[in-house]
Coordinates of C-alpha atoms in Angstrom, one line a residue:
Q1 CA -95.5 -72.4 24.7
V2 CA -92.2 -71.7 23.0
Q3 CA -89.1 -72.3 25.1
L4 CA -85.5 -71.8 24.2
V5 CA -83.1 -73.2 26.9
E6 CA -79.4 -72.4 26.8
S7 CA -76.8 -74.5 28.5
G8 CA -73.0 -74.9 28.6
G9 CA -71.9 -71.6 30.0
G10 CA -69.4 -71.3 32.7
L11 CA -66.1 -69.8 34.0
V12 CA -63.0 -70.8 31.9
Q13 CA -59.5 -69.5 31.3
A14 CA -58.6 -67.6 28.2
G15 CA -57.5 -69.7 25.3
V16 CA -59.7 -72.7 26.0
S17 CA -62.8 -73.8 24.1
L18 CA -66.5 -74.0 25.2
T19 CA -69.6 -75.2 23.5
L20 CA -73.0 -73.7 24.1
S21 CA -76.3 -75.5 23.4
C22 CA -79.8 -74.3 23.0
T23 CA -82.7 -76.7 22.9
A24 CA -86.0 -75.4 21.5
S25 CA -89.6 -76.6 22.1
G26 CA -93.0 -75.5 21.2
L27 CA -92.2 -74.3 17.7
T28 CA -91.6 -75.7 14.3
Y29 CA -87.9 -75.5 14.6
D30 CA -86.9 -75.8 11.0
R31 CA -89.0 -72.8 10.1
Y32 CA -86.7 -70.5 12.0
A33 CA -83.3 -69.0 11.5
M34 CA -81.4 -69.5 14.8
G35 CA -79.0 -67.1 16.3
W36 CA -76.6 -66.4 19.2
F37 CA -76.5 -63.0 20.8
R38 CA -74.4 -61.8 23.7
Q39 CA -74.6 -58.9 26.1
A40 CA -71.6 -57.8 28.2
P41 CA -72.0 -55.8 31.4
G42 CA -72.8 -52.2 30.5
K43 CA -73.1 -52.9 26.8
E44 CA -76.0 -53.5 24.3
R45 CA -77.0 -57.0 23.2
E46 CA -75.2 -57.9 19.9
E47 CA -75.8 -60.6 17.4
I48 CA -72.7 -62.7 17.0
A49 CA -73.8 -65.6 14.8
C50 CA -76.9 -66.7 12.8
V51 CA -77.7 -69.9 10.9
S52 CA -80.3 -70.4 8.3
R53 CA -83.2 -72.9 8.6
S54 CA -81.3 -75.8 7.0
G55 CA -78.0 -74.9 8.6
A56 CA -76.4 -74.4 5.2
T57 CA -75.8 -70.6 5.5
T58 CA -74.2 -68.8 8.4
N59 CA -73.2 -65.3 9.3
Y60 CA -70.8 -64.1 12.0
A61 CA -69.9 -60.8 13.7
D62 CA -66.3 -59.8 12.9
S63 CA -65.4 -60.1 16.6
V64 CA -66.0 -63.9 16.6
K65 CA -65.3 -64.8 12.9
G66 CA -62.8 -67.6 12.7
R67 CA -63.1 -68.5 16.4
F68 CA -66.8 -69.4 16.8
T69 CA -68.9 -71.8 14.8
I70 CA -72.7 -72.0 14.9
S71 CA -74.5 -75.1 13.9
R72 CA -77.9 -76.8 14.3
D73 CA -79.4 -80.2 14.5
N74 CA -82.9 -80.0 13.2
A75 CA -83.6 -83.6 14.3
K76 CA -82.9 -82.7 17.9
N77 CA -84.2 -79.1 17.8
T78 CA -80.9 -78.0 19.1
L79 CA -78.5 -75.1 18.3
Y80 CA -74.8 -75.1 19.1
L81 CA -72.1 -72.5 19.4
Q82 CA -68.6 -73.9 19.4
M83 CA -66.3 -71.2 20.9
N84 CA -62.5 -71.5 20.4
S85 CA -59.6 -69.3 21.5
L86 CA -61.8 -67.6 24.1
K87 CA -60.7 -64.1 25.2
P88 CA -61.6 -62.1 28.3
E89 CA -63.6 -59.8 26.1
D90 CA -65.9 -62.7 25.2
T91 CA -67.3 -62.5 28.8
A92 CA -71.0 -61.9 28.5
M93 CA -74.5 -63.4 28.9
Y94 CA -75.1 -65.5 25.8
Y95 CA -78.7 -65.7 24.4
C96 CA -80.3 -68.1 21.9
S97 CA -82.8 -66.6 19.5
A98 CA -85.4 -67.8 16.9
T99 CA -86.4 -65.7 14.0
W100 CA -89.0 -66.7 11.4
A101 CA -87.2 -66.7 8.1
I102 CA -87.4 -67.8 4.5
P103 CA -85.2 -70.8 3.5
S104 CA -81.5 -70.3 2.9
V105 CA -81.2 -66.9 4.6
A106 CA -79.2 -66.5 7.8
R107 CA -81.0 -63.5 9.0
C108 CA -81.7 -63.0 12.7
V109 CA -83.1 -59.5 12.7
G110 CA -86.6 -59.2 14.2
V111 CA -86.3 -62.0 16.8
N112 CA -89.5 -63.8 17.6
Y113 CA -88.3 -65.8 20.6
W114 CA -85.5 -65.5 23.1
G115 CA -83.9 -67.8 25.6
K116 CA -83.1 -66.6 29.1
G117 CA -79.3 -66.8 28.6
T118 CA -76.3 -68.7 29.9
P119 CA -73.3 -66.8 31.4
V120 CA -69.8 -67.1 30.0
T121 CA -66.9 -65.7 32.0
I122 CA -63.4 -65.8 30.6
S123 CA -60.5 -65.2 33.0
S124 CA -57.1 -63.9 31.9

């Protein structure tokens, strides 16, 4: 049974940093591109960051580029999202995803597995 479990969300003030983690089990972790998505109240879920199987290639949404960093530790089956300079508009439920992918491609379209999410609230 595949499980993706996110952690690290919370309520913080604007301008601070926060790091999310996602621990995976039940799958061959390094066969999957891993991604972070978020869904704000009343909005559709959007992809914000994706990392290739090895971690060498990353993609970011324009809204988070330069502020967020996605990384992975394949030895620990864990995905991270370092979020800096947080803004109130970053408030959302953040989801971890796993997408079967060929090597070296940071492509998170057609997600195979989802986590249940961790909430992030940024106060102004």
